[in-house]
Amino acid sequence: MRYDSITEAIGNTPLVRIAPDVHGLRHIDLYAKLEMLNPFGSLKDRAAWNMARPRLHGAQQSGATIVELSSGNTAKALALIAGMHGLPFKSVTNRMRIPEIKELLLLLGAEIEELPGQSECLDPTDTDDPLTLFHQQLSRPGGAHLHTDQYFNDLNTQAHATGTGPEIIADLDGRAPDWLIACVGTAGSSTGTARTLREHDPARPVSVVGLVGEKSDFIPGIRTIDEVQEVGIFDPGTYDAIESVSADEAIDGMLTLLRRCGILAGPTGGAAYYGAVRHLASVDAQTAADAVLAEGGAQGARGARGAEPERRTAVFIVCDRVESYLGYVRQRRPELLGRPPAKNSAASVTEAEIRGASVIGVAEAQKWIAEQRPLVIDLRGPFAYAALHIDGSVNIVDELFEELVRGGLPFGRRQPVLLACPVGEKSARYAALLTRMGHPDVRSLAGGIIAWRDAGAPLVRD
Ligand SMILES: Cc1ncc(COP(=O)(O)O)c(C=O)c1O
């Protein structure tokens, strides 16, 4: 294979069958679409190239900077494309949570601008999400920016409708699969691929399962069920089912692909595998039960065996590779990397423990602060904290707090503590964790800093 440019190597990724003794499905053939084998390392190569390509010449003429709201694979692909075309690239994001990707972007020459997200930033004089404002600013004509706009750009979806989808059909000998299972970030890959698979043979329905992260769980690259609604190209009508996967399940799925299938998948590939097998297992069991019934009926009628049920086919997408996520795995499952298991991790807190945590409303919190002077810890990012915070609070961003707590209680047991986060979910989880660790008086601010602001309670700015 000989190419004039690395971008010609984008697409035509392999479709690899997962051995039935690994997934255990008896009547369904399961295939992995290995988008991780795109040249820049992920399914985002297709979207990045499709969105940037038509405007590169113009950008070179005007000396524009390529800009995208991305902290991951889209940014990586665009940084490489920008470099190849002599253009600067700027990635705008709220908190970069995967340090390996941040460092890789810097190595590729990208500029990174980190902004707080909507639920984090609470400036009452400017209640709009800073990311949205930035987005609007960039979309105005005349700026020296090539804004690829992945969350709203139909060329993102189109890259998969014209590439990923037709490739799957060709590799399945001209048939669409019965199921497509894909993680949802911008929704471009699932929407575009689903569109082509469904149009291929409208008489044979393709069932599309979208996978998202569990509420307040973090799987890098995809959204949670709450966040996904905010994406412009997300259309709930695309999916027959939207199911959530926890970070632990994603890592379990990833381990199976790594250790049994020879596939160097990252966490979202693992989430897709895990979600696919979980979704298909009940269908498979039903097929087996129906086959037994049919066989009994056929034998009764003719004294002959019933026909084997028709084999069906499912495809899931492996989005990227594992190497960038070793820190993510170290944090959540250190035992997999030969380290002692994490005793005090927020992920290990159960729903029952969260329900048992002490949660107080704004008025009660104000009274408690005035009377008992608890240590108020604000778990939001530094930009959001700088914009507005509770007077006297200290800022320890949640990832750092997680690290601190892993080593044991980071303050004395006699020190009462009030935890605050954007909407009160993370703080309740940490309050439950600290309670489990033996702290006698840690409370979580119900509804978080948003509720505090909405109640008109005072906030100060640095
Ligand atoms: C690692 C990873 N997996 C899955 C996805 C989801 O893809 P899409 O944005 O097409 O929904 C992304 C998107 O950025 C990603 O980075």
Short mmCIF file of N, CA and C in Angstrom, two decimals, residues 151-308:
data_model
loop_
_atom_site.label_atom_id
_atom_site.label_comp_id
_atom_site.label_asym_id
_atom_site.label_seq_id
_atom_site.Cartn_x
_atom_site.Cartn_y
_atom_site.Cartn_z
N TYR A 151 -19.56 19.26 17.32
CA TYR A 151 -20.84 18.94 17.97
C TYR A 151 -22.06 19.34 17.13
N PHE A 152 -21.83 20.16 16.12
CA PHE A 152 -22.95 20.63 15.30
C PHE A 152 -22.74 20.39 13.81
N ASN A 153 -21.57 19.92 13.42
CA ASN A 153 -21.21 19.87 12.01
C ASN A 153 -21.67 18.56 11.36
N ASP A 154 -22.51 18.65 10.34
CA ASP A 154 -23.00 17.45 9.69
C ASP A 154 -21.88 16.68 8.98
N LEU A 155 -20.76 17.35 8.71
CA LEU A 155 -19.65 16.63 8.06
C LEU A 155 -19.03 15.60 8.99
N ASN A 156 -19.23 15.79 10.29
CA ASN A 156 -18.81 14.77 11.27
C ASN A 156 -19.63 13.49 11.04
N THR A 157 -20.93 13.64 11.00
CA THR A 157 -21.83 12.51 10.76
C THR A 157 -21.56 11.90 9.38
N GLN A 158 -21.40 12.80 8.40
CA GLN A 158 -21.23 12.33 7.01
C GLN A 158 -19.99 11.44 6.84
N ALA A 159 -18.93 11.75 7.61
CA ALA A 159 -17.70 10.96 7.50
C ALA A 159 -17.99 9.48 7.77
N HIS A 160 -18.92 9.23 8.67
CA HIS A 160 -19.25 7.84 9.01
C HIS A 160 -20.33 7.27 8.08
N ALA A 161 -21.21 8.16 7.61
CA ALA A 161 -22.25 7.70 6.69
C ALA A 161 -21.63 7.26 5.36
N THR A 162 -20.54 7.92 4.96
CA THR A 162 -19.92 7.57 3.67
C THR A 162 -18.72 6.65 3.84
N GLY A 163 -18.23 6.48 5.06
CA GLY A 163 -17.05 5.65 5.27
C GLY A 163 -17.35 4.42 6.12
N THR A 164 -17.54 4.63 7.39
CA THR A 164 -17.70 3.51 8.33
C THR A 164 -18.86 2.59 7.92
N GLY A 165 -20.01 3.19 7.63
CA GLY A 165 -21.19 2.37 7.30
C GLY A 165 -20.97 1.50 6.07
N PRO A 166 -20.62 2.09 4.90
CA PRO A 166 -20.41 1.26 3.70
C PRO A 166 -19.32 0.20 3.88
N GLU A 167 -18.28 0.52 4.66
CA GLU A 167 -17.21 -0.49 4.87
C GLU A 167 -17.76 -1.70 5.61
N ILE A 168 -18.62 -1.46 6.61
CA ILE A 168 -19.20 -2.58 7.37
C ILE A 168 -20.04 -3.45 6.44
N ILE A 169 -20.86 -2.81 5.62
CA ILE A 169 -21.72 -3.57 4.69
C ILE A 169 -20.86 -4.40 3.73
N ALA A 170 -19.81 -3.77 3.19
CA ALA A 170 -18.95 -4.50 2.25
C ALA A 170 -18.29 -5.70 2.93
N ASP A 171 -17.84 -5.50 4.17
CA ASP A 171 -17.15 -6.60 4.85
C ASP A 171 -18.11 -7.70 5.31
N LEU A 172 -19.41 -7.39 5.36
CA LEU A 172 -20.39 -8.43 5.69
C LEU A 172 -21.05 -8.96 4.41
N ASP A 173 -20.30 -8.92 3.34
CA ASP A 173 -20.76 -9.47 2.05
C ASP A 173 -22.05 -8.83 1.58
N GLY A 174 -22.13 -7.51 1.72
CA GLY A 174 -23.26 -6.78 1.15
C GLY A 174 -24.50 -6.74 2.03
N ARG A 175 -24.38 -7.17 3.28
CA ARG A 175 -25.54 -7.11 4.19
C ARG A 175 -25.24 -6.20 5.36
N ALA A 176 -26.28 -5.51 5.80
CA ALA A 176 -26.10 -4.72 7.03
C ALA A 176 -26.22 -5.66 8.22
N PRO A 177 -25.55 -5.35 9.33
CA PRO A 177 -25.71 -6.21 10.51
C PRO A 177 -27.09 -6.02 11.12
N ASP A 178 -27.48 -6.92 12.02
CA ASP A 178 -28.77 -6.77 12.70
C ASP A 178 -28.68 -5.74 13.84
N TRP A 179 -27.47 -5.59 14.40
CA TRP A 179 -27.29 -4.60 15.46
C TRP A 179 -26.02 -3.78 15.21
N LEU A 180 -26.11 -2.51 15.58
CA LEU A 180 -24.92 -1.66 15.67
C LEU A 180 -24.87 -1.17 17.11
N ILE A 181 -23.73 -1.36 17.75
CA ILE A 181 -23.60 -0.90 19.14
C ILE A 181 -22.42 0.07 19.19
N ALA A 182 -22.68 1.31 19.63
CA ALA A 182 -21.62 2.32 19.57
C ALA A 182 -21.73 3.28 20.74
N CYS A 183 -20.58 3.72 21.22
CA CYS A 183 -20.55 4.73 22.28
C CYS A 183 -20.91 6.09 21.69
N VAL A 184 -21.47 6.96 22.52
CA VAL A 184 -21.92 8.26 22.02
C VAL A 184 -21.13 9.40 22.68
N GLY A 185 -20.39 10.12 21.84
CA GLY A 185 -19.69 11.32 22.31
C GLY A 185 -20.37 12.51 21.65
N THR A 186 -19.89 12.88 20.44
CA THR A 186 -20.62 13.89 19.66
C THR A 186 -21.86 13.26 19.02
N ALA A 187 -21.90 11.96 18.95
CA ALA A 187 -22.96 11.17 18.29
C ALA A 187 -22.71 11.03 16.78
N GLY A 188 -21.63 11.61 16.28
CA GLY A 188 -21.36 11.57 14.83
C GLY A 188 -21.20 10.16 14.30
N SER A 189 -20.40 9.33 14.98
CA SER A 189 -20.13 7.99 14.43
C SER A 189 -21.36 7.11 14.48
N SER A 190 -22.09 7.11 15.59
CA SER A 190 -23.27 6.24 15.67
C SER A 190 -24.35 6.72 14.70
N THR A 191 -24.57 8.05 14.62
CA THR A 191 -25.63 8.57 13.75
C THR A 191 -25.32 8.30 12.28
N GLY A 192 -24.09 8.59 11.87
CA GLY A 192 -23.73 8.44 10.45
C GLY A 192 -23.73 6.98 10.03
N THR A 193 -23.12 6.12 10.87
CA THR A 193 -23.06 4.70 10.52
C THR A 193 -24.47 4.12 10.48
N ALA A 194 -25.28 4.44 11.49
CA ALA A 194 -26.66 3.91 11.56
C ALA A 194 -27.44 4.32 10.32
N ARG A 195 -27.25 5.56 9.89
CA ARG A 195 -28.02 6.05 8.73
C ARG A 195 -27.77 5.16 7.52
N THR A 196 -26.50 4.87 7.24
CA THR A 196 -26.17 4.07 6.05
C THR A 196 -26.66 2.63 6.21
N LEU A 197 -26.46 2.07 7.39
CA LEU A 197 -26.87 0.66 7.58
C LEU A 197 -28.37 0.52 7.39
N ARG A 198 -29.13 1.50 7.89
CA ARG A 198 -30.59 1.40 7.78
C ARG A 198 -31.06 1.62 6.34
N GLU A 199 -30.38 2.54 5.64
CA GLU A 199 -30.81 2.83 4.27
C GLU A 199 -30.48 1.68 3.31
N HIS A 200 -29.51 0.86 3.71
CA HIS A 200 -29.03 -0.18 2.80
C HIS A 200 -30.14 -1.14 2.39
N ASP A 201 -30.91 -1.61 3.36
CA ASP A 201 -32.01 -2.52 3.04
C ASP A 201 -33.15 -2.23 4.02
N PRO A 202 -34.01 -1.27 3.66
CA PRO A 202 -35.04 -0.84 4.60
C PRO A 202 -35.95 -1.98 5.06
N ALA A 203 -35.98 -3.08 4.31
CA ALA A 203 -36.84 -4.20 4.72
C ALA A 203 -36.25 -4.95 5.91
N ARG A 204 -34.93 -4.81 6.12
CA ARG A 204 -34.30 -5.52 7.25
C ARG A 204 -33.89 -4.49 8.30
N PRO A 205 -34.63 -4.41 9.39
CA PRO A 205 -34.31 -3.36 10.36
C PRO A 205 -32.96 -3.59 11.05
N VAL A 206 -32.25 -2.50 11.29
CA VAL A 206 -31.00 -2.56 12.05
C VAL A 206 -31.28 -1.92 13.40
N SER A 207 -31.01 -2.65 14.45
CA SER A 207 -31.26 -2.11 15.78
C SER A 207 -29.99 -1.39 16.27
N VAL A 208 -30.16 -0.14 16.68
CA VAL A 208 -28.98 0.66 17.07
C VAL A 208 -29.00 0.91 18.57
N VAL A 209 -27.90 0.51 19.22
CA VAL A 209 -27.79 0.70 20.67
C VAL A 209 -26.71 1.75 20.93
N GLY A 210 -27.09 2.85 21.54
CA GLY A 210 -26.13 3.91 21.90
C GLY A 210 -25.71 3.70 23.35
N LEU A 211 -24.40 3.81 23.60
CA LEU A 211 -23.91 3.61 24.96
C LEU A 211 -23.36 4.91 25.53
N VAL A 212 -23.76 5.21 26.74
CA VAL A 212 -23.28 6.42 27.41
C VAL A 212 -22.73 6.01 28.78
N GLY A 213 -21.97 6.93 29.39
CA GLY A 213 -21.43 6.65 30.72
C GLY A 213 -22.54 6.77 31.77
N GLU A 214 -22.38 6.02 32.84
CA GLU A 214 -23.36 6.12 33.92
C GLU A 214 -23.31 7.52 34.51
N LYS A 215 -24.44 7.97 35.01
CA LYS A 215 -24.55 9.29 35.63
C LYS A 215 -23.37 9.53 36.58
N SER A 216 -22.74 10.64 36.47
CA SER A 216 -21.59 11.08 37.28
C SER A 216 -20.43 10.08 37.29
N ASP A 217 -20.37 9.20 36.30
CA ASP A 217 -19.19 8.35 36.11
C ASP A 217 -18.44 8.92 34.90
N PHE A 218 -17.14 8.70 34.84
CA PHE A 218 -16.37 9.30 33.75
C PHE A 218 -15.72 8.22 32.90
N ILE A 219 -16.12 8.16 31.63
CA ILE A 219 -15.44 7.30 30.66
C ILE A 219 -14.93 8.24 29.57
N PRO A 220 -13.60 8.39 29.45
CA PRO A 220 -13.07 9.42 28.56
C PRO A 220 -13.49 9.23 27.11
N GLY A 221 -14.07 10.29 26.55
CA GLY A 221 -14.46 10.27 25.13
C GLY A 221 -15.96 10.22 24.94
N ILE A 222 -16.70 9.75 25.97
CA ILE A 222 -18.15 9.68 25.77
C ILE A 222 -18.88 10.47 26.85
N ARG A 223 -20.15 10.67 26.61
CA ARG A 223 -20.96 11.52 27.48
C ARG A 223 -21.80 10.68 28.42
N THR A 224 -22.32 11.31 29.43
CA THR A 224 -23.29 10.62 30.29
C THR A 224 -24.67 10.90 29.70
N ILE A 225 -25.67 10.21 30.22
CA ILE A 225 -27.02 10.35 29.68
C ILE A 225 -27.51 11.81 29.79
N ASP A 226 -27.09 12.52 30.84
CA ASP A 226 -27.51 13.93 30.98
C ASP A 226 -26.79 14.81 29.95
N GLU A 227 -25.49 14.56 29.78
CA GLU A 227 -24.70 15.44 28.91
C GLU A 227 -25.04 15.28 27.44
N VAL A 228 -25.48 14.07 27.06
CA VAL A 228 -25.65 13.79 25.64
C VAL A 228 -26.75 14.65 25.02
N GLN A 229 -27.72 15.05 25.83
CA GLN A 229 -28.82 15.87 25.32
C GLN A 229 -28.34 17.23 24.80
N GLU A 230 -27.16 17.65 25.29
CA GLU A 230 -26.66 18.99 24.92
C GLU A 230 -26.01 19.01 23.54
N VAL A 231 -25.81 17.85 22.93
CA VAL A 231 -25.06 17.80 21.68
C VAL A 231 -25.98 18.07 20.49
N GLY A 232 -25.54 18.98 19.61
CA GLY A 232 -26.37 19.40 18.49
C GLY A 232 -26.75 18.29 17.54
N ILE A 233 -25.81 17.36 17.26
CA ILE A 233 -26.15 16.34 16.26
C ILE A 233 -26.74 15.09 16.91
N PHE A 234 -26.94 15.11 18.23
CA PHE A 234 -27.56 13.96 18.89
C PHE A 234 -29.06 13.98 18.63
N ASP A 235 -29.58 12.86 18.07
CA ASP A 235 -31.02 12.75 17.84
C ASP A 235 -31.47 11.45 18.49
N PRO A 236 -32.29 11.54 19.55
CA PRO A 236 -32.69 10.31 20.25
C PRO A 236 -33.35 9.30 19.32
N GLY A 237 -33.94 9.78 18.20
CA GLY A 237 -34.61 8.90 17.24
C GLY A 237 -33.65 7.93 16.55
N THR A 238 -32.35 8.21 16.61
CA THR A 238 -31.37 7.32 15.97
C THR A 238 -31.30 5.97 16.69
N TYR A 239 -31.58 5.99 18.00
CA TYR A 239 -31.27 4.82 18.82
C TYR A 239 -32.53 4.03 19.19
N ASP A 240 -32.45 2.71 19.05
CA ASP A 240 -33.53 1.87 19.55
C ASP A 240 -33.41 1.76 21.06
N ALA A 241 -32.19 1.86 21.55
CA ALA A 241 -31.99 1.84 23.01
C ALA A 241 -30.77 2.68 23.33
N ILE A 242 -30.84 3.39 24.45
CA ILE A 242 -29.64 4.06 24.96
C ILE A 242 -29.38 3.45 26.33
N GLU A 243 -28.21 2.88 26.48
CA GLU A 243 -27.91 2.18 27.73
C GLU A 243 -26.64 2.74 28.34
N SER A 244 -26.54 2.66 29.65
CA SER A 244 -25.33 3.21 30.26
C SER A 244 -24.40 2.11 30.72
N VAL A 245 -23.13 2.48 30.74
CA VAL A 245 -22.05 1.57 31.13
C VAL A 245 -21.24 2.29 32.20
N SER A 246 -20.86 1.60 33.26
CA SER A 246 -20.04 2.26 34.29
C SER A 246 -18.57 2.20 33.87
N ALA A 247 -17.76 3.01 34.52
CA ALA A 247 -16.32 3.01 34.21
C ALA A 247 -15.73 1.63 34.48
N ASP A 248 -16.19 1.00 35.54
CA ASP A 248 -15.68 -0.33 35.88
C ASP A 248 -16.03 -1.35 34.80
N GLU A 249 -17.27 -1.26 34.29
CA GLU A 249 -17.69 -2.20 33.24
C GLU A 249 -16.89 -1.95 31.96
N ALA A 250 -16.62 -0.66 31.67
CA ALA A 250 -15.82 -0.33 30.48
C ALA A 250 -14.44 -0.94 30.61
N ILE A 251 -13.86 -0.85 31.81
CA ILE A 251 -12.51 -1.42 32.01
C ILE A 251 -12.58 -2.95 31.92
N ASP A 252 -13.65 -3.55 32.44
CA ASP A 252 -13.79 -5.01 32.31
C ASP A 252 -13.87 -5.42 30.84
N GLY A 253 -14.66 -4.69 30.06
CA GLY A 253 -14.79 -4.99 28.64
C GLY A 253 -13.44 -4.83 27.94
N MET A 254 -12.75 -3.77 28.32
CA MET A 254 -11.43 -3.50 27.72
C MET A 254 -10.46 -4.65 28.03
N LEU A 255 -10.52 -5.15 29.26
CA LEU A 255 -9.63 -6.26 29.64
C LEU A 255 -9.89 -7.50 28.79
N THR A 256 -11.16 -7.77 28.50
CA THR A 256 -11.46 -8.93 27.66
C THR A 256 -10.87 -8.73 26.26
N LEU A 257 -11.04 -7.54 25.72
CA LEU A 257 -10.50 -7.29 24.37
C LEU A 257 -8.97 -7.39 24.39
N LEU A 258 -8.35 -6.89 25.45
CA LEU A 258 -6.88 -6.91 25.53
C LEU A 258 -6.35 -8.32 25.76
N ARG A 259 -6.96 -9.00 26.72
CA ARG A 259 -6.36 -10.25 27.19
C ARG A 259 -6.82 -11.48 26.42
N ARG A 260 -7.96 -11.36 25.74
CA ARG A 260 -8.46 -12.57 25.06
C ARG A 260 -8.62 -12.41 23.55
N CYS A 261 -8.63 -11.16 23.09
CA CYS A 261 -8.92 -10.97 21.65
C CYS A 261 -7.75 -10.36 20.88
N GLY A 262 -6.69 -9.99 21.59
CA GLY A 262 -5.56 -9.36 20.89
C GLY A 262 -5.88 -7.98 20.36
N ILE A 263 -6.89 -7.34 20.95
CA ILE A 263 -7.29 -6.01 20.47
C ILE A 263 -6.91 -4.98 21.52
N LEU A 264 -6.03 -4.05 21.13
CA LEU A 264 -5.50 -3.06 22.09
C LEU A 264 -6.47 -1.89 22.28
N ALA A 265 -7.69 -2.22 22.69
CA ALA A 265 -8.75 -1.20 22.78
C ALA A 265 -8.59 -0.32 24.01
N GLY A 266 -9.11 0.92 23.91
CA GLY A 266 -9.20 1.82 25.07
C GLY A 266 -10.53 1.62 25.79
N PRO A 267 -10.81 2.46 26.80
CA PRO A 267 -12.01 2.25 27.62
C PRO A 267 -13.33 2.31 26.85
N THR A 268 -13.44 3.16 25.81
CA THR A 268 -14.74 3.19 25.13
C THR A 268 -14.93 1.96 24.23
N GLY A 269 -13.83 1.41 23.72
CA GLY A 269 -13.94 0.13 23.00
C GLY A 269 -14.42 -0.93 23.98
N GLY A 270 -13.86 -0.89 25.19
CA GLY A 270 -14.28 -1.82 26.24
C GLY A 270 -15.74 -1.63 26.60
N ALA A 271 -16.16 -0.37 26.68
CA ALA A 271 -17.57 -0.08 27.01
C ALA A 271 -18.47 -0.62 25.91
N ALA A 272 -18.04 -0.46 24.66
CA ALA A 272 -18.86 -0.92 23.53
C ALA A 272 -18.97 -2.45 23.55
N TYR A 273 -17.84 -3.12 23.84
CA TYR A 273 -17.89 -4.59 23.90
C TYR A 273 -18.79 -5.03 25.06
N TYR A 274 -18.58 -4.44 26.21
CA TYR A 274 -19.36 -4.83 27.40
C TYR A 274 -20.86 -4.59 27.15
N GLY A 275 -21.17 -3.40 26.62
CA GLY A 275 -22.58 -3.04 26.37
C GLY A 275 -23.19 -3.93 25.31
N ALA A 276 -22.38 -4.30 24.30
CA ALA A 276 -22.89 -5.17 23.23
C ALA A 276 -23.26 -6.54 23.79
N VAL A 277 -22.34 -7.14 24.53
CA VAL A 277 -22.60 -8.50 25.03
C VAL A 277 -23.77 -8.48 26.01
N ARG A 278 -23.82 -7.47 26.85
CA ARG A 278 -24.92 -7.39 27.83
C ARG A 278 -26.27 -7.24 27.11
N HIS A 279 -26.30 -6.38 26.09
CA HIS A 279 -27.56 -6.16 25.36
C HIS A 279 -27.98 -7.42 24.60
N LEU A 280 -26.98 -8.07 23.97
CA LEU A 280 -27.30 -9.19 23.08
C LEU A 280 -27.58 -10.48 23.85
N ALA A 281 -27.08 -10.58 25.08
CA ALA A 281 -27.22 -11.84 25.82
C ALA A 281 -28.69 -12.22 25.99
N SER A 282 -29.54 -11.25 26.28
CA SER A 282 -30.94 -11.61 26.51
C SER A 282 -31.63 -12.02 25.19
N VAL A 283 -31.26 -11.33 24.09
CA VAL A 283 -31.82 -11.69 22.78
C VAL A 283 -31.38 -13.11 22.43
N ASP A 284 -30.11 -13.38 22.70
CA ASP A 284 -29.54 -14.68 22.37
C ASP A 284 -30.23 -15.78 23.17
N ALA A 285 -30.46 -15.51 24.44
CA ALA A 285 -31.12 -16.51 25.29
C ALA A 285 -32.54 -16.76 24.78
N GLN A 286 -33.21 -15.68 24.37
CA GLN A 286 -34.58 -15.82 23.84
C GLN A 286 -34.57 -16.64 22.56
N THR A 287 -33.58 -16.39 21.70
CA THR A 287 -33.48 -17.14 20.45
C THR A 287 -33.30 -18.63 20.75
N ALA A 288 -32.46 -18.92 21.75
CA ALA A 288 -32.21 -20.32 22.11
C ALA A 288 -33.50 -20.95 22.62
N ALA A 289 -34.26 -20.21 23.44
CA ALA A 289 -35.50 -20.76 23.99
C ALA A 289 -36.51 -20.99 22.86
N ASP A 290 -36.60 -20.03 21.94
CA ASP A 290 -37.53 -20.19 20.81
C ASP A 290 -37.14 -21.41 19.97
N ALA A 291 -35.83 -21.63 19.80
CA ALA A 291 -35.36 -22.75 18.98
C ALA A 291 -35.77 -24.07 19.63
N VAL A 292 -35.66 -24.14 20.95
CA VAL A 292 -36.04 -25.37 21.65
C VAL A 292 -37.53 -25.63 21.45
N LEU A 293 -38.33 -24.56 21.58
CA LEU A 293 -39.78 -24.69 21.40
C LEU A 293 -40.10 -25.17 19.99
N ALA A 294 -39.44 -24.50 19.00
CA ALA A 294 -39.70 -24.84 17.59
C ALA A 294 -39.31 -26.29 17.32
N GLU A 295 -38.20 -26.69 17.93
CA GLU A 295 -37.72 -28.06 17.70
C GLU A 295 -38.74 -29.05 18.26
N GLY A 296 -39.25 -28.76 19.46
CA GLY A 296 -40.26 -29.63 20.07
C GLY A 296 -41.49 -29.74 19.18
N GLY A 297 -41.94 -28.58 18.64
CA GLY A 297 -43.12 -28.55 17.78
C GLY A 297 -42.89 -29.34 16.51
N ALA A 298 -41.72 -29.15 15.91
CA ALA A 298 -41.42 -29.82 14.65
C ALA A 298 -41.34 -31.32 14.85
N GLN A 299 -40.74 -31.73 15.99
CA GLN A 299 -40.63 -33.17 16.23
C GLN A 299 -42.01 -33.77 16.43
N GLY A 300 -42.87 -33.02 17.16
CA GLY A 300 -44.22 -33.51 17.41
C GLY A 300 -44.97 -33.68 16.10
N ALA A 301 -44.81 -32.69 15.20
CA ALA A 301 -45.58 -32.71 13.96
C ALA A 301 -45.04 -33.73 12.97
N ARG A 302 -43.67 -33.80 12.88
CA ARG A 302 -43.12 -34.60 11.78
C ARG A 302 -42.14 -35.66 12.26
N GLY A 303 -41.89 -35.66 13.54
CA GLY A 303 -40.88 -36.58 14.05
C GLY A 303 -39.49 -36.21 13.56
N ALA A 304 -39.30 -34.91 13.13
CA ALA A 304 -37.98 -34.48 12.63
C ALA A 304 -37.46 -33.32 13.47
N ARG A 305 -36.18 -33.04 13.33
CA ARG A 305 -35.60 -31.91 14.05
C ARG A 305 -36.05 -30.59 13.43
N GLY A 306 -36.26 -29.55 14.28
CA GLY A 306 -36.59 -28.21 13.78
C GLY A 306 -35.36 -27.57 13.18
N ALA A 307 -35.54 -26.50 12.37
CA ALA A 307 -34.40 -25.84 11.73
C ALA A 307 -33.63 -25.02 12.76
N GLU A 308 -32.31 -24.93 12.57
CA GLU A 308 -31.47 -24.04 13.41
C GLU A 308 -31.95 -22.61 13.21
#
